[in-house]
């Protein structure tokens, strides 16, 4: 209803794996990245990744998210927009969007998941933080399944949790500012 998960079909297909591009755009919209529309400029801007056309819908959200450090490619030149999003990628994107990267305890912290050793080094901190603040949960058998594909239903649920966290965090920051700075 917020227009964050945009789908041109009449079906949501909740069990279909979420794609990297769709999730990146949804997070960009969820954090309300300001996108400049170049209506007067005739020459389009260069695409940020070789495998993402600048004419694709909502391309400016991807550019803005990359420029803000929220989204990164698979390599410096490729994004793999149609690849399926993994659970550890989703955790990393959300934690970057919140500015909470590198917030896990040091040294040698571990998540409480049985498959902690399978979590990629780049994502371990984010998985820990995303779990602790309630954005992501493990599977029934206390595993995280870091390279498991996130479904569209799961991505919608974690984006909803992400929005609720943003709302609660903003209220807390506002309350703290009123109490301690006035």
Coordinates of N, CA, C and O in Angstrom, one line a residue:
X1 N 0.8 -1.2 0.0 CA 0.0 0.0 0.0 C 0.9 1.3 0.0 O 0.4 2.3 -0.4
X2 N 2.1 1.2 0.4 CA 3.0 2.3 0.4 C 3.7 2.5 -0.9 O 4.4 3.5 -1.1
X3 N 3.6 1.6 -1.8 CA 4.2 1.7 -3.1 C 5.7 1.3 -3.0 O 6.5 1.6 -3.9
X4 N 6.1 0.6 -2.0 CA 7.5 0.3 -1.8 C 7.8 -1.0 -2.6 O 8.8 -1.0 -3.3
X5 N 6.9 -2.0 -2.6 CA 7.1 -3.2 -3.4 C 6.2 -3.0 -4.6 O 5.0 -3.2 -4.6
X6 N 6.8 -2.6 -5.7 CA 6.1 -2.3 -6.9 C 6.0 -3.5 -7.8 O 7.1 -4.1 -8.1
X7 N 4.9 -3.9 -8.2 CA 4.7 -5.0 -9.1 C 3.7 -4.7 -10.1 O 2.6 -4.3 -9.8
X8 N 4.1 -4.9 -11.4 CA 3.2 -4.6 -12.5 C 2.1 -5.7 -12.8 O 1.2 -5.4 -13.5
X9 N 2.3 -6.8 -12.2 CA 1.4 -7.9 -12.5 C 0.2 -7.8 -11.4 O 0.3 -7.1 -10.5
X10 N -0.8 -8.6 -11.6 CA -1.9 -8.7 -10.7 C -1.7 -9.7 -9.6 O -2.5 -9.8 -8.7
X11 N -0.5 -10.3 -9.6 CA -0.2 -11.4 -8.6 C 1.0 -11.0 -7.8 O 2.0 -10.7 -8.5
X12 N 1.0 -11.2 -6.5 CA 2.2 -10.9 -5.7 C 3.2 -12.1 -5.8 O 4.4 -11.9 -5.7
X13 N 2.7 -13.3 -5.9 CA 3.6 -14.5 -6.0 C 4.5 -14.6 -4.7 O 5.7 -14.5 -4.9
X14 N 3.9 -14.8 -3.5 CA 4.7 -14.7 -2.3 C 5.8 -15.7 -2.2 O 6.8 -15.4 -1.5
X15 N 5.7 -16.8 -2.8 CA 6.7 -17.9 -2.7 C 7.8 -17.8 -3.7 O 8.8 -18.6 -3.7
X16 N 7.7 -16.8 -4.6 CA 8.7 -16.6 -5.6 C 10.0 -16.0 -5.0 O 9.8 -15.1 -4.2
X17 N 11.2 -16.4 -5.3 CA 12.3 -15.7 -4.8 C 12.4 -14.3 -5.1 O 12.1 -13.9 -6.3
X18 N 12.8 -13.4 -4.2 CA 13.0 -12.0 -4.4 C 14.2 -11.7 -5.2 O 15.2 -12.4 -5.1
X19 N 14.2 -10.8 -6.1 CA 15.3 -10.4 -6.9 C 16.1 -9.2 -6.3 O 15.5 -8.4 -5.7
X20 N 17.4 -9.2 -6.6 CA 18.2 -8.2 -6.0 C 17.8 -6.8 -6.3 O 17.7 -5.9 -5.5
X21 N 17.4 -6.6 -7.6 CA 17.1 -5.2 -8.0 C 15.8 -4.8 -7.3 O 15.7 -3.6 -6.8
X22 N 14.8 -5.6 -7.3 CA 13.5 -5.3 -6.6 C 13.7 -4.9 -5.1 O 13.1 -4.0 -4.6
X23 N 14.6 -5.7 -4.5 CA 14.8 -5.4 -3.0 C 15.6 -4.1 -2.9 O 15.3 -3.3 -2.0
X24 N 16.5 -3.9 -3.7 CA 17.3 -2.6 -3.6 C 16.4 -1.4 -3.8 O 16.5 -0.4 -3.1
X25 N 15.5 -1.5 -4.8 CA 14.6 -0.4 -5.0 C 13.6 -0.2 -3.8 O 13.3 0.9 -3.4
X26 N 13.1 -1.3 -3.3 CA 12.2 -1.3 -2.2 C 12.9 -0.6 -0.9 O 12.3 0.2 -0.3
X27 N 14.1 -1.0 -0.7 CA 14.8 -0.4 0.5 C 15.1 1.1 0.2 O 14.9 1.9 1.1
X28 N 15.4 1.4 -1.0 CA 15.6 2.8 -1.4 C 14.3 3.6 -1.1 O 14.3 4.7 -0.6
X29 N 13.2 3.1 -1.5 CA 11.9 3.7 -1.3 C 11.6 3.8 0.2 O 11.0 4.7 0.7
X30 N 11.9 2.7 0.9 CA 11.5 2.6 2.4 C 12.3 3.7 3.2 O 11.8 4.2 4.1
X31 N 13.6 3.9 2.8 CA 14.3 4.9 3.5 C 14.2 6.3 2.9 O 14.7 7.3 3.3
X32 N 13.3 6.3 1.8 CA 13.0 7.6 1.1 C 14.2 8.3 0.6 O 14.4 9.5 0.9
X33 N 15.0 7.6 -0.1 CA 16.2 8.3 -0.7 C 15.7 9.3 -1.7 O 14.8 9.0 -2.5
X34 N 16.1 10.5 -1.6 CA 15.7 11.5 -2.5 C 16.3 11.3 -3.9 O 17.5 11.2 -4.0
X35 N 15.5 11.2 -4.8 CA 15.9 10.9 -6.2 C 15.7 12.1 -7.0 O 14.6 12.6 -7.1
X36 N 16.7 12.6 -7.7 CA 16.6 13.7 -8.6 C 16.1 13.2 -10.0 O 16.8 12.4 -10.6
X37 N 15.0 13.8 -10.4 CA 14.6 13.4 -11.7 C 15.1 14.5 -12.7 O 14.9 15.7 -12.6
X38 N 15.8 14.0 -13.7 CA 16.4 14.9 -14.7 C 15.4 15.1 -15.9 O 15.6 14.6 -16.9
X39 N 14.5 16.0 -15.6 CA 13.4 16.2 -16.6 C 13.9 17.2 -17.7 O 13.5 17.1 -18.8
X40 N 14.8 18.2 -17.3 CA 15.3 19.2 -18.2 C 16.5 18.7 -19.0 O 16.7 19.1 -20.1
X41 N 17.2 17.8 -18.5 CA 18.4 17.3 -19.1 C 18.1 16.3 -20.2 O 17.4 15.3 -19.9
X42 N 18.6 16.5 -21.4 CA 18.3 15.5 -22.5 C 19.2 14.3 -22.5 O 18.8 13.3 -22.9
X43 N 20.5 14.5 -22.1 CA 21.4 13.4 -22.1 C 21.3 12.6 -20.8 O 21.5 13.1 -19.7
X44 N 20.9 11.3 -20.9 CA 20.7 10.5 -19.6 C 22.0 10.3 -19.0 O 23.1 10.2 -19.6
X45 N 22.0 10.1 -17.6 CA 23.2 9.8 -16.9 C 23.7 8.4 -17.2 O 22.9 7.5 -17.6
X46 N 24.9 8.2 -17.0 CA 25.5 6.8 -17.3 C 25.0 5.9 -16.2 O 24.9 6.2 -15.0
X47 N 24.8 4.6 -16.6 CA 24.4 3.6 -15.6 C 25.5 3.3 -14.6 O 26.7 3.5 -14.9
X48 N 25.1 2.9 -13.4 CA 26.1 2.7 -12.4 C 26.8 1.3 -12.5 O 27.9 1.1 -12.0
X49 N 26.0 0.4 -13.1 CA 26.5 -1.0 -13.3 C 26.3 -1.4 -14.7 O 25.3 -1.0 -15.3
X50 N 27.2 -2.2 -15.3 CA 27.1 -2.6 -16.7 C 25.9 -3.4 -17.0 O 25.4 -3.4 -18.1
X51 N 25.4 -4.1 -16.0 CA 24.3 -5.1 -16.2 C 22.9 -4.5 -15.8 O 22.0 -5.2 -15.7
X52 N 22.9 -3.2 -15.5 CA 21.6 -2.5 -15.2 C 21.4 -1.3 -16.2 O 22.2 -0.4 -16.1
X53 N 20.4 -1.4 -17.0 CA 20.2 -0.4 -18.0 C 19.7 0.9 -17.3 O 18.9 0.8 -16.3
X54 N 20.1 2.0 -17.7 CA 19.7 3.3 -17.0 C 18.2 3.6 -17.3 O 17.6 4.4 -16.7
X55 N 17.6 2.9 -18.3 CA 16.2 3.1 -18.7 C 15.3 2.2 -17.8 O 14.1 2.4 -17.9
X56 N 15.8 1.3 -17.0 CA 15.0 0.4 -16.2 C 14.2 1.3 -15.2 O 14.7 2.3 -14.7
X57 N 13.0 0.8 -14.9 CA 12.2 1.6 -13.9 C 12.9 1.8 -12.6 O 13.5 0.8 -12.1
X58 N 12.8 3.0 -12.1 CA 13.3 3.3 -10.8 C 14.9 3.2 -10.7 O 15.4 3.1 -9.6
X59 N 15.5 3.3 -11.8 CA 17.0 3.3 -11.8 C 17.6 4.3 -10.9 O 18.6 4.0 -10.3
X60 N 17.0 5.5 -10.8 CA 17.6 6.5 -10.0 C 17.6 6.1 -8.5 O 18.4 6.6 -7.8
X61 N 16.7 5.3 -8.1 CA 16.7 4.8 -6.7 C 18.0 3.9 -6.5 O 18.6 4.0 -5.4
X62 N 18.3 3.1 -7.4 CA 19.5 2.3 -7.3 C 20.7 3.2 -7.3 O 21.6 3.0 -6.4
X63 N 20.8 4.2 -8.1 CA 22.0 5.1 -8.2 C 22.1 5.8 -6.8 O 23.2 5.9 -6.2
X64 N 21.0 6.3 -6.3 CA 21.0 7.0 -5.0 C 21.4 6.1 -3.9 O 22.2 6.5 -3.0
X65 N 20.9 4.8 -3.9 CA 21.3 3.9 -2.8 C 22.7 3.5 -2.9 O 23.4 3.4 -1.9
X66 N 23.3 3.4 -4.1 CA 24.7 3.1 -4.3 C 25.5 4.3 -3.8 O 26.5 4.1 -3.0
X67 N 25.1 5.5 -4.2 CA 25.9 6.7 -3.8 C 25.8 6.9 -2.3 O 26.8 7.4 -1.7
X68 N 24.8 6.4 -1.6 CA 24.7 6.6 -0.1 C 25.4 5.4 0.6 O 25.5 5.4 1.8
X69 N 25.9 4.4 -0.2 CA 26.6 3.3 0.5 C 25.7 2.2 1.0 O 26.1 1.3 1.7
X70 N 24.4 2.3 0.6 CA 23.5 1.3 1.1 C 23.5 0.0 0.3 O 23.4 -1.1 0.8
X71 N 23.7 0.2 -1.0 CA 23.8 -0.9 -2.0 C 25.2 -1.0 -2.6 O 25.8 0.0 -2.9
X72 N 25.6 -2.3 -2.7 CA 26.9 -2.5 -3.5 C 26.6 -3.6 -4.5 O 25.7 -4.4 -4.3
X73 N 27.4 -3.6 -5.5 CA 27.3 -4.7 -6.5 C 28.0 -6.0 -6.1 O 28.6 -6.0 -5.1
X74 N 27.8 -7.0 -7.0 CA 28.5 -8.2 -6.8 C 30.0 -8.0 -7.0 O 30.8 -8.5 -6.3
X75 N 30.2 -7.2 -8.0 CA 31.6 -6.6 -8.3 C 31.5 -5.1 -8.4 O 30.3 -4.6 -8.3
X76 N 32.5 -4.4 -8.7 CA 32.5 -3.0 -8.9 C 31.7 -2.6 -10.1 O 31.1 -1.5 -10.2
X77 N 31.6 -3.5 -11.1 CA 30.9 -3.2 -12.3 C 29.6 -3.9 -12.6 O 28.9 -3.6 -13.5
X78 N 29.3 -4.9 -11.8 CA 28.1 -5.7 -12.0 C 27.3 -5.8 -10.7 O 27.8 -5.8 -9.6
X79 N 26.0 -5.8 -10.9 CA 25.0 -5.8 -9.8 C 24.2 -7.2 -9.8 O 23.8 -7.6 -8.7
X80 N 24.1 -7.8 -10.9 CA 23.3 -9.0 -11.1 C 21.8 -8.7 -10.6 O 21.3 -9.4 -9.6
X81 N 21.1 -7.8 -11.3 CA 19.8 -7.4 -10.8 C 18.8 -8.5 -10.8 O 17.9 -8.5 -9.9
X82 N 18.9 -9.5 -11.7 CA 17.9 -10.5 -11.7 C 18.2 -11.7 -10.9 O 17.5 -12.7 -10.8
X83 N 19.4 -11.7 -10.2 CA 19.7 -12.8 -9.4 C 18.9 -12.7 -8.1 O 18.4 -11.7 -7.7
X84 N 18.7 -13.9 -7.5 CA 17.9 -14.0 -6.3 C 18.6 -13.5 -5.1 O 19.8 -13.7 -5.0
X85 N 17.9 -12.8 -4.3 CA 18.5 -12.2 -3.1 C 18.7 -13.2 -2.0 O 17.8 -14.0 -1.7
X86 N 19.9 -13.2 -1.4 CA 20.1 -14.2 -0.3 C 19.8 -13.5 1.1 O 19.7 -12.3 1.1
X87 N 19.6 -14.3 2.0 CA 19.2 -13.8 3.4 C 20.4 -12.9 3.9 O 20.1 -11.9 4.5
X88 N 21.6 -13.3 3.7 CA 22.7 -12.5 4.2 C 22.9 -11.2 3.4 O 23.3 -10.2 4.0
X89 N 22.5 -11.2 2.2 CA 22.6 -10.0 1.4 C 21.5 -9.0 1.9 O 21.8 -7.8 2.1
X90 N 20.3 -9.5 2.2 CA 19.2 -8.7 2.7 C 19.6 -8.1 4.0 O 19.4 -6.9 4.3
X91 N 20.2 -8.9 4.9 CA 20.6 -8.3 6.2 C 21.7 -7.2 6.1 O 21.6 -6.2 6.7
X92 N 22.6 -7.4 5.2 CA 23.7 -6.4 4.9 C 23.1 -5.1 4.4 O 23.5 -4.0 4.9
X93 N 22.2 -5.2 3.5 CA 21.6 -4.0 2.9 C 20.8 -3.2 3.9 O 20.9 -2.0 4.1
X94 N 20.0 -3.9 4.7 CA 19.2 -3.2 5.7 C 20.1 -2.6 6.8 O 19.8 -1.5 7.2
X95 N 21.1 -3.3 7.3 CA 21.9 -2.7 8.3 C 22.7 -1.5 7.8 O 22.9 -0.5 8.5
X96 N 23.2 -1.6 6.5 CA 23.8 -0.4 5.9 C 22.8 0.8 5.9 O 23.2 1.9 6.1
X97 N 21.6 0.5 5.5 CA 20.6 1.5 5.3 C 20.3 2.2 6.7 O 20.0 3.4 6.7
X98 N 20.4 1.5 7.8 CA 20.2 2.0 9.1 C 21.5 2.7 9.7 O 21.5 3.3 10.7
X99 N 22.6 2.5 9.0 CA 23.9 3.1 9.5 C 24.4 2.3 10.7 O 25.2 2.9 11.5
X100 N 24.1 1.0 10.8 CA 24.5 0.2 12.0 C 25.6 -0.8 11.6 O 25.8 -1.7 12.4
X101 N 26.3 -0.6 10.5 CA 27.3 -1.6 10.2 C 28.5 -1.4 11.2 O 28.7 -0.4 11.8
X102 N 29.2 -2.5 11.5 CA 30.3 -2.6 12.4 C 29.8 -2.4 13.9 O 30.6 -1.9 14.7
X103 N 28.6 -2.8 14.2 CA 28.1 -2.6 15.5 C 28.0 -3.9 16.4 O 27.6 -3.8 17.5
X104 N 28.4 -5.0 15.8 CA 28.4 -6.2 16.5 C 29.5 -6.2 17.5 O 30.5 -5.5 17.3
X105 N 29.4 -6.9 18.7 CA 30.5 -6.9 19.7 C 31.8 -7.5 19.1 O 31.8 -8.4 18.3
X106 N 32.9 -6.9 19.5 CA 34.2 -7.5 19.1 C 34.9 -7.9 20.4 O 34.6 -7.5 21.5
X107 N 35.9 -8.7 20.3 CA 36.3 -9.5 19.2 C 35.6 -10.9 19.2 O 35.1 -11.3 20.2
X108 N 35.7 -11.5 18.1 CA 35.3 -12.9 17.9 C 33.8 -13.2 18.3 O 33.5 -14.2 19.0
X109 N 32.9 -12.3 18.0 CA 31.5 -12.5 18.3 C 31.0 -13.6 17.3 O 31.6 -13.9 16.3
X110 N 29.9 -14.2 17.7 CA 29.3 -15.2 16.9 C 27.8 -15.0 17.0 O 27.3 -14.6 18.1
X111 N 27.0 -15.3 16.0 CA 25.6 -15.3 16.1 C 25.2 -16.5 16.9 O 26.0 -17.4 17.1
X112 N 23.9 -16.6 17.3 CA 23.5 -17.8 18.0 C 23.0 -18.9 17.1 O 22.5 -19.9 17.5
X113 N 23.1 -18.7 15.8 CA 22.7 -19.7 14.8 C 23.6 -20.9 14.7 O 24.8 -20.7 14.8
X114 N 23.1 -22.1 14.5 CA 23.9 -23.3 14.4 C 24.8 -23.2 13.2 O 25.9 -23.8 13.2
X115 N 24.4 -22.5 12.1 CA 25.2 -22.4 10.9 C 25.9 -21.1 10.8 O 26.2 -20.6 9.7
X116 N 26.3 -20.6 12.0 CA 27.1 -19.3 12.0 C 28.3 -19.4 11.1 O 28.7 -18.4 10.5
X117 N 29.0 -20.5 11.1 CA 30.3 -20.6 10.3 C 30.0 -20.5 8.8 O 30.9 -20.2 8.0
X118 N 28.8 -20.7 8.4 CA 28.4 -20.6 6.9 C 28.1 -19.1 6.5 O 28.0 -18.9 5.3
X119 N 28.0 -18.2 7.5 CA 27.7 -16.8 7.1 C 29.0 -16.2 6.6 O 30.0 -16.3 7.2
X120 N 28.9 -15.6 5.4 CA 30.0 -14.9 4.8 C 30.6 -13.9 5.8 O 29.9 -13.2 6.5
X121 N 31.9 -13.7 5.7 CA 32.6 -12.7 6.6 C 32.0 -11.3 6.4 O 31.8 -10.6 7.3
X122 N 31.7 -10.9 5.1 CA 31.2 -9.6 4.9 C 29.8 -9.3 5.5 O 29.4 -8.2 5.8
X123 N 29.1 -10.4 5.8 CA 27.7 -10.3 6.3 C 27.5 -10.6 7.7 O 26.5 -10.4 8.3
X124 N 28.6 -11.2 8.4 CA 28.4 -11.7 9.8 C 27.9 -10.6 10.7 O 27.0 -10.8 11.5
X125 N 28.6 -9.4 10.7 CA 28.2 -8.3 11.5 C 26.7 -7.9 11.3 O 25.9 -7.7 12.2
X126 N 26.3 -7.8 10.0 CA 25.0 -7.4 9.7 C 23.9 -8.5 10.1 O 22.9 -8.1 10.6
X127 N 24.3 -9.7 9.9 CA 23.3 -10.8 10.4 C 23.1 -10.7 11.9 O 22.0 -10.7 12.4
X128 N 24.2 -10.5 12.6 CA 24.1 -10.3 14.1 C 23.2 -9.1 14.4 O 22.3 -9.3 15.2
X129 N 23.5 -8.0 13.9 CA 22.8 -6.8 14.2 C 21.3 -6.9 13.8 O 20.4 -6.6 14.5
X130 N 21.1 -7.4 12.5 CA 19.7 -7.5 12.0 C 18.9 -8.4 12.9 O 17.7 -8.2 13.1
X131 N 19.5 -9.5 13.4 CA 18.8 -10.4 14.3 C 18.5 -9.8 15.7 O 17.4 -9.9 16.2
X132 N 19.5 -9.1 16.2 CA 19.4 -8.5 17.5 C 18.3 -7.4 17.6 O 17.6 -7.2 18.6
X133 N 18.1 -6.6 16.5 CA 17.1 -5.6 16.5 C 15.8 -6.1 15.9 O 14.8 -5.3 15.8
X134 N 15.7 -7.4 15.6 CA 14.4 -8.0 15.2 C 14.0 -7.8 13.7 O 12.9 -8.1 13.4
X135 N 15.0 -7.5 12.8 CA 14.6 -7.4 11.4 C 14.5 -8.8 10.8 O 13.7 -9.0 9.9
X136 N 15.4 -9.7 11.2 CA 15.5 -11.0 10.6 C 15.4 -12.1 11.7 O 15.9 -11.8 12.8
X137 N 14.9 -13.2 11.4 CA 14.8 -14.3 12.3 C 15.4 -15.6 11.6 O 15.5 -15.6 10.4
X138 N 15.8 -16.5 12.4 CA 16.3 -17.7 11.9 C 15.2 -18.7 11.5 O 14.0 -18.4 11.6
X139 N 15.6 -19.8 11.0 CA 14.6 -20.8 10.6 C 14.2 -21.6 11.8 O 14.7 -21.5 12.9
X140 N 13.3 -22.6 11.6 CA 12.8 -23.4 12.7 C 13.8 -24.1 13.5 O 13.7 -24.3 14.7
X141 N 14.8 -24.6 12.9 CA 15.9 -25.4 13.5 C 17.1 -24.6 14.0 O 18.2 -25.1 14.1
X142 N 16.8 -23.3 14.3 CA 17.8 -22.4 14.8 C 19.0 -22.2 13.8 O 20.2 -22.1 14.2
X143 N 18.7 -22.2 12.5 CA 19.7 -21.9 11.5 C 19.3 -20.6 10.8 O 18.2 -20.2 10.9
X144 N 20.3 -20.0 10.2 CA 20.0 -18.7 9.5 C 19.9 -19.0 8.0 O 19.1 -18.3 7.4
X145 N 20.5 -20.0 7.5 CA 20.5 -20.2 6.0 C 21.0 -19.0 5.3 O 20.2 -18.4 4.5
X146 N 22.2 -18.6 5.5 CA 22.7 -17.3 4.9 C 22.6 -17.2 3.4 O 22.3 -16.1 2.9
X147 N 22.8 -18.3 2.7 CA 22.8 -18.2 1.2 C 21.4 -18.7 0.7 O 21.3 -18.8 -0.5
X148 N 20.5 -18.9 1.6 CA 19.1 -19.3 1.1 C 18.5 -18.1 0.4 O 18.7 -16.9 0.8
X149 N 17.7 -18.4 -0.5 CA 16.9 -17.4 -1.3 C 15.8 -16.8 -0.4 O 15.1 -17.6 0.2
X150 N 15.7 -15.5 -0.4 CA 14.6 -14.8 0.3 C 13.4 -14.8 -0.6 O 13.5 -14.4 -1.8
X151 N 12.3 -15.2 -0.1 CA 11.1 -15.1 -1.0 C 10.5 -13.7 -0.9 O 10.9 -12.9 -0.1
X152 N 9.6 -13.5 -1.9 CA 9.0 -12.1 -1.9 C 8.2 -11.9 -0.6 O 8.1 -10.8 -0.1
X153 N 7.5 -12.9 -0.1 CA 6.8 -12.8 1.2 C 7.7 -12.4 2.3 O 7.4 -11.5 3.1
X154 N 8.9 -13.1 2.4 CA 9.8 -12.8 3.4 C 10.4 -11.4 3.3 O 10.6 -10.7 4.3
X155 N 10.7 -11.0 2.0 CA 11.2 -9.7 1.8 C 10.2 -8.6 2.2 O 10.6 -7.6 2.8
X156 N 8.9 -8.9 1.9 CA 7.9 -7.9 2.4 C 7.8 -7.8 3.9 O 7.7 -6.8 4.5
X157 N 7.9 -9.0 4.5 CA 7.9 -9.0 6.0 C 9.0 -8.3 6.6 O 8.9 -7.5 7.6
X158 N 10.2 -8.5 6.1 CA 11.4 -7.8 6.7 C 11.4 -6.3 6.4 O 11.9 -5.5 7.2
X159 N 10.9 -5.9 5.3 CA 10.8 -4.5 4.9 C 9.8 -3.9 5.9 O 10.0 -2.7 6.3
X160 N 8.7 -4.6 6.2 CA 7.7 -4.0 7.1 C 8.3 -3.9 8.5 O 8.1 -2.9 9.2
X161 N 9.1 -4.9 8.9 CA 9.8 -4.8 10.2 C 10.8 -3.6 10.2 O 11.0 -2.9 11.2
X162 N 11.5 -3.4 9.1 CA 12.5 -2.4 8.9 C 11.8 -1.0 9.0 O 12.3 -0.1 9.7
X163 N 10.6 -0.9 8.4 CA 9.8 0.4 8.5 C 9.4 0.6 10.0 O 9.4 1.8 10.5
X164 N 8.9 -0.4 10.6 CA 8.5 -0.3 12.1 C 9.7 0.1 12.9 O 9.6 0.9 13.8
X165 N 10.9 -0.5 12.6 CA 12.1 -0.1 13.4 C 12.5 1.4 13.1 O 12.8 2.1 14.1
X166 N 12.4 1.8 11.9 CA 12.7 3.2 11.6 C 11.7 4.1 12.4 O 12.1 5.1 12.9
X167 N 10.4 3.8 12.4 CA 9.5 4.6 13.1 C 9.8 4.6 14.6 O 9.8 5.7 15.2
X168 N 10.0 3.5 15.2 CA 10.3 3.5 16.6 C 11.6 4.2 16.9 O 11.7 4.9 17.9
X169 N 12.6 4.0 16.1 CA 13.9 4.7 16.3 C 13.8 6.2 16.2 O 14.3 6.9 17.0
X170 N 13.0 6.6 15.2 CA 12.8 8.1 15.0 C 12.1 8.7 16.2 O 12.4 9.7 16.7
X171 N 11.1 7.9 16.8 CA 10.4 8.4 18.0 C 11.3 8.5 19.1 O 11.3 9.5 19.9
X172 N 12.2 7.5 19.3 CA 13.1 7.5 20.4 C 14.1 8.6 20.3 O 14.4 9.3 21.3
X173 N 14.6 8.8 19.1 CA 15.6 9.9 18.9 C 14.9 11.3 19.2 O 15.5 12.1 19.8
X174 N 13.7 11.4 18.7 CA 13.0 12.7 19.0 C 12.8 12.9 20.5 O 13.0 13.9 21.0
X175 N 12.3 11.8 21.2 CA 12.1 11.9 22.6 C 13.4 12.2 23.3 O 13.4 13.1 24.2
X176 N 14.5 11.6 22.9 CA 15.8 11.9 23.6 C 16.2 13.3 23.3 O 16.7 14.0 24.2
X177 N 16.0 13.8 22.1 CA 16.3 15.2 21.8 C 15.5 16.2 22.6 O 16.0 17.2 23.1
X178 N 14.2 15.9 22.8 CA 13.4 16.8 23.6 C 13.8 16.7 25.1 O 13.9 17.8 25.7
X179 N 14.1 15.5 25.6 CA 14.4 15.4 27.0 C 15.8 16.0 27.4 O 16.0 16.6 28.4
X180 N 16.8 15.8 26.5 CA 18.2 16.1 26.8 C 18.7 17.4 26.2 O 19.7 17.9 26.6
X181 N 18.0 17.9 25.2 CA 18.6 19.0 24.5 C 17.7 20.3 24.6 O 18.1 21.3 24.0
X182 N 16.6 20.3 25.3 CA 15.8 21.5 25.4 C 15.9 22.0 26.8 O 16.0 21.4 27.8

